[in-house]
């Protein structure tokens, strides 16, 4: 059974940094694209960042481009989201997700991902 466990969320101030981690288990991690989504209260879940199965390419939402960095360590089955220059509008529950199909480039829609973590809360105070 695939399991994704996020960690690293918390309460920070505007301009601070946080690094989220997502540890995966239950299947071969290194052949699936990974992504981060987030959901703020009263809003739909939205794409944040994605990375190809081998880490060669990354994709970002315009709202986080230049501030967030996604990376992965296939040796330990973990994907990261480094978040710098945080803003109050980044406040949300952040979810790690794994692609349903191996070796394909990551998509931007939630429907392309078959496994989700429980989420970790990120709160940015102004």
PDB file of C-alpha atoms in Angstrom:
ATOM      1  CA  UNK A   1       0.000   0.000   0.000  1.00  0.00           C
ATOM      2  CA  UNK A   2       1.380   3.381  -1.012  1.00  0.00           C
ATOM      3  CA  UNK A   3       1.882   5.801   1.846  1.00  0.00           C
ATOM      4  CA  UNK A   4       2.928   9.441   1.678  1.00  0.00           C
ATOM      5  CA  UNK A   5       3.772  11.226   4.916  1.00  0.00           C
ATOM      6  CA  UNK A   6       4.345  14.977   4.919  1.00  0.00           C
ATOM      7  CA  UNK A   7       6.212  16.919   7.566  1.00  0.00           C
ATOM      8  CA  UNK A   8       7.737  20.337   8.098  1.00  0.00           C
ATOM      9  CA  UNK A   9       4.717  22.599   8.220  1.00  0.00           C
ATOM     10  CA  UNK A  10       4.232  25.244  10.864  1.00  0.00           C
ATOM     11  CA  UNK A  11       3.531  28.851  11.756  1.00  0.00           C
ATOM     12  CA  UNK A  12       5.950  31.409  10.363  1.00  0.00           C
ATOM     13  CA  UNK A  13       6.065  35.117   9.620  1.00  0.00           C
ATOM     14  CA  UNK A  14       6.017  36.865   6.258  1.00  0.00           C
ATOM     15  CA  UNK A  15       9.373  36.512   4.554  1.00  0.00           C
ATOM     16  CA  UNK A  16      10.394  33.378   6.441  1.00  0.00           C
ATOM     17  CA  UNK A  17      11.269  30.005   4.949  1.00  0.00           C
ATOM     18  CA  UNK A  18      10.065  26.459   5.490  1.00  0.00           C
ATOM     19  CA  UNK A  19      11.029  23.119   4.004  1.00  0.00           C
ATOM     20  CA  UNK A  20       8.376  20.466   3.614  1.00  0.00           C
ATOM     21  CA  UNK A  21       9.296  16.810   3.290  1.00  0.00           C
ATOM     22  CA  UNK A  22       7.271  13.881   2.026  1.00  0.00           C
ATOM     23  CA  UNK A  23       8.415  10.331   2.689  1.00  0.00           C
ATOM     24  CA  UNK A  24       6.992   7.708   0.342  1.00  0.00           C
ATOM     25  CA  UNK A  25       6.686   3.983   0.803  1.00  0.00           C
ATOM     26  CA  UNK A  26       4.824   1.047  -0.671  1.00  0.00           C
ATOM     27  CA  UNK A  27       6.053   1.100  -4.262  1.00  0.00           C
ATOM     28  CA  UNK A  28       9.107   2.027  -6.331  1.00  0.00           C
ATOM     29  CA  UNK A  29       9.448   5.752  -5.656  1.00  0.00           C
ATOM     30  CA  UNK A  30      11.981   6.583  -8.338  1.00  0.00           C
ATOM     31  CA  UNK A  31       9.795   5.923 -11.398  1.00  0.00           C
ATOM     32  CA  UNK A  32       6.878   8.234 -10.570  1.00  0.00           C
ATOM     33  CA  UNK A  33       6.525  11.980 -10.899  1.00  0.00           C
ATOM     34  CA  UNK A  34       5.737  13.759  -7.656  1.00  0.00           C
ATOM     35  CA  UNK A  35       3.936  16.987  -6.907  1.00  0.00           C
ATOM     36  CA  UNK A  36       2.770  19.326  -4.199  1.00  0.00           C
ATOM     37  CA  UNK A  37      -0.717  20.820  -4.071  1.00  0.00           C
ATOM     38  CA  UNK A  38      -2.253  23.112  -1.494  1.00  0.00           C
ATOM     39  CA  UNK A  39      -5.712  23.990  -0.281  1.00  0.00           C
ATOM     40  CA  UNK A  40      -6.632  27.142   1.575  1.00  0.00           C
ATOM     41  CA  UNK A  41      -9.873  27.443   3.594  1.00  0.00           C
ATOM     42  CA  UNK A  42     -12.847  27.905   1.304  1.00  0.00           C
ATOM     43  CA  UNK A  43     -10.786  27.371  -1.837  1.00  0.00           C
ATOM     44  CA  UNK A  44     -10.192  24.489  -4.204  1.00  0.00           C
ATOM     45  CA  UNK A  45      -7.039  22.427  -4.097  1.00  0.00           C
ATOM     46  CA  UNK A  46      -4.443  23.977  -6.391  1.00  0.00           C
ATOM     47  CA  UNK A  47      -1.228  22.872  -8.034  1.00  0.00           C
ATOM     48  CA  UNK A  48       1.987  24.205  -6.493  1.00  0.00           C
ATOM     49  CA  UNK A  49       4.947  22.316  -7.972  1.00  0.00           C
ATOM     50  CA  UNK A  50       5.894  19.054  -9.661  1.00  0.00           C
ATOM     51  CA  UNK A  51       9.026  17.123 -10.527  1.00  0.00           C
ATOM     52  CA  UNK A  52       9.702  14.398 -13.071  1.00  0.00           C
ATOM     53  CA  UNK A  53      10.502  10.848 -11.969  1.00  0.00           C
ATOM     54  CA  UNK A  54      14.246  11.399 -12.441  1.00  0.00           C
ATOM     55  CA  UNK A  55      14.325  14.974 -11.156  1.00  0.00           C
ATOM     56  CA  UNK A  56      15.439  16.436 -14.478  1.00  0.00           C
ATOM     57  CA  UNK A  57      12.523  18.831 -14.856  1.00  0.00           C
ATOM     58  CA  UNK A  58      10.421  20.866 -12.469  1.00  0.00           C
ATOM     59  CA  UNK A  59       7.190  22.817 -12.863  1.00  0.00           C
ATOM     60  CA  UNK A  60       5.714  25.599 -10.741  1.00  0.00           C
ATOM     61  CA  UNK A  61       2.541  27.568 -10.362  1.00  0.00           C
ATOM     62  CA  UNK A  62       3.064  31.200 -11.320  1.00  0.00           C
ATOM     63  CA  UNK A  63       2.212  32.261  -7.783  1.00  0.00           C
ATOM     64  CA  UNK A  64       5.236  30.434  -6.315  1.00  0.00           C
ATOM     65  CA  UNK A  65       7.736  30.573  -9.173  1.00  0.00           C
ATOM     66  CA  UNK A  66      11.046  31.986  -7.988  1.00  0.00           C
ATOM     67  CA  UNK A  67      10.191  31.436  -4.310  1.00  0.00           C
ATOM     68  CA  UNK A  68       9.568  27.677  -4.043  1.00  0.00           C
ATOM     69  CA  UNK A  69      11.834  24.824  -5.094  1.00  0.00           C
ATOM     70  CA  UNK A  70      10.812  21.193  -5.465  1.00  0.00           C
ATOM     71  CA  UNK A  71      13.423  18.453  -5.301  1.00  0.00           C
ATOM     72  CA  UNK A  72      13.626  14.740  -4.676  1.00  0.00           C
ATOM     73  CA  UNK A  73      16.019  12.137  -3.341  1.00  0.00           C
ATOM     74  CA  UNK A  74      15.240   8.840  -5.017  1.00  0.00           C
ATOM     75  CA  UNK A  75      17.719   7.007  -2.829  1.00  0.00           C
ATOM     76  CA  UNK A  76      15.578   7.593   0.245  1.00  0.00           C
ATOM     77  CA  UNK A  77      12.164   7.985  -1.369  1.00  0.00           C
ATOM     78  CA  UNK A  78      11.584  11.582  -0.338  1.00  0.00           C
ATOM     79  CA  UNK A  79      10.388  14.705  -2.097  1.00  0.00           C
ATOM     80  CA  UNK A  80      10.913  18.211  -0.734  1.00  0.00           C
ATOM     81  CA  UNK A  81       9.395  21.633  -1.116  1.00  0.00           C
ATOM     82  CA  UNK A  82      11.659  24.493  -0.107  1.00  0.00           C
ATOM     83  CA  UNK A  83       9.522  27.574   0.439  1.00  0.00           C
ATOM     84  CA  UNK A  84      11.252  30.944   0.688  1.00  0.00           C
ATOM     85  CA  UNK A  85       9.935  34.464   1.039  1.00  0.00           C
ATOM     86  CA  UNK A  86       6.634  33.177   2.336  1.00  0.00           C
ATOM     87  CA  UNK A  87       3.541  35.339   2.089  1.00  0.00           C
ATOM     88  CA  UNK A  88       0.229  35.246   3.974  1.00  0.00           C
ATOM     89  CA  UNK A  89      -1.450  34.010   0.782  1.00  0.00           C
ATOM     90  CA  UNK A  90       0.708  30.869   0.973  1.00  0.00           C
ATOM     91  CA  UNK A  91      -1.273  29.817   4.049  1.00  0.00           C
ATOM     92  CA  UNK A  92      -2.851  26.442   3.280  1.00  0.00           C
ATOM     93  CA  UNK A  93      -2.707  22.736   3.902  1.00  0.00           C
ATOM     94  CA  UNK A  94       0.026  21.341   1.667  1.00  0.00           C
ATOM     95  CA  UNK A  95      -0.378  17.874   0.173  1.00  0.00           C
ATOM     96  CA  UNK A  96       2.228  15.602  -1.334  1.00  0.00           C
ATOM     97  CA  UNK A  97       1.062  13.422  -4.190  1.00  0.00           C
ATOM     98  CA  UNK A  98       2.414  10.713  -6.457  1.00  0.00           C
ATOM     99  CA  UNK A  99       1.565  10.170 -10.108  1.00  0.00           C
ATOM    100  CA  UNK A 100      -0.648   7.280 -11.060  1.00  0.00           C
ATOM    101  CA  UNK A 101       1.446   6.189 -14.034  1.00  0.00           C
ATOM    102  CA  UNK A 102       5.180   5.634 -14.100  1.00  0.00           C
ATOM    103  CA  UNK A 103       7.737   7.534 -16.183  1.00  0.00           C
ATOM    104  CA  UNK A 104       5.255  10.070 -17.554  1.00  0.00           C
ATOM    105  CA  UNK A 105       5.822  13.819 -17.146  1.00  0.00           C
ATOM    106  CA  UNK A 106       3.914  15.294 -14.231  1.00  0.00           C
ATOM    107  CA  UNK A 107       0.553  16.892 -14.886  1.00  0.00           C
ATOM    108  CA  UNK A 108      -0.905  20.015 -13.364  1.00  0.00           C
ATOM    109  CA  UNK A 109      -4.273  18.548 -12.477  1.00  0.00           C
ATOM    110  CA  UNK A 110      -5.104  16.688  -9.299  1.00  0.00           C
ATOM    111  CA  UNK A 111      -6.798  13.945 -11.286  1.00  0.00           C
ATOM    112  CA  UNK A 112      -3.468  12.744 -12.644  1.00  0.00           C
ATOM    113  CA  UNK A 113      -2.276  11.761  -9.206  1.00  0.00           C
ATOM    114  CA  UNK A 114      -3.420   8.609  -7.520  1.00  0.00           C
ATOM    115  CA  UNK A 115      -1.949   8.783  -4.056  1.00  0.00           C
ATOM    116  CA  UNK A 116      -2.069  11.594  -1.529  1.00  0.00           C
ATOM    117  CA  UNK A 117      -0.605  12.336   1.872  1.00  0.00           C
ATOM    118  CA  UNK A 118      -2.614  13.560   4.833  1.00  0.00           C
ATOM    119  CA  UNK A 119      -1.393  17.135   4.430  1.00  0.00           C
ATOM    120  CA  UNK A 120       0.640  19.513   6.575  1.00  0.00           C
ATOM    121  CA  UNK A 121      -0.534  22.959   7.658  1.00  0.00           C
ATOM    122  CA  UNK A 122       1.487  26.016   6.683  1.00  0.00           C
ATOM    123  CA  UNK A 123       0.418  29.311   8.232  1.00  0.00           C
ATOM    124  CA  UNK A 124       2.115  32.571   7.335  1.00  0.00           C
ATOM    125  CA  UNK A 125       1.318  35.521   9.572  1.00  0.00           C
ATOM    126  CA  UNK A 126       1.516  39.100   8.344  1.00  0.00           C
TER     127      UNK A 126
END
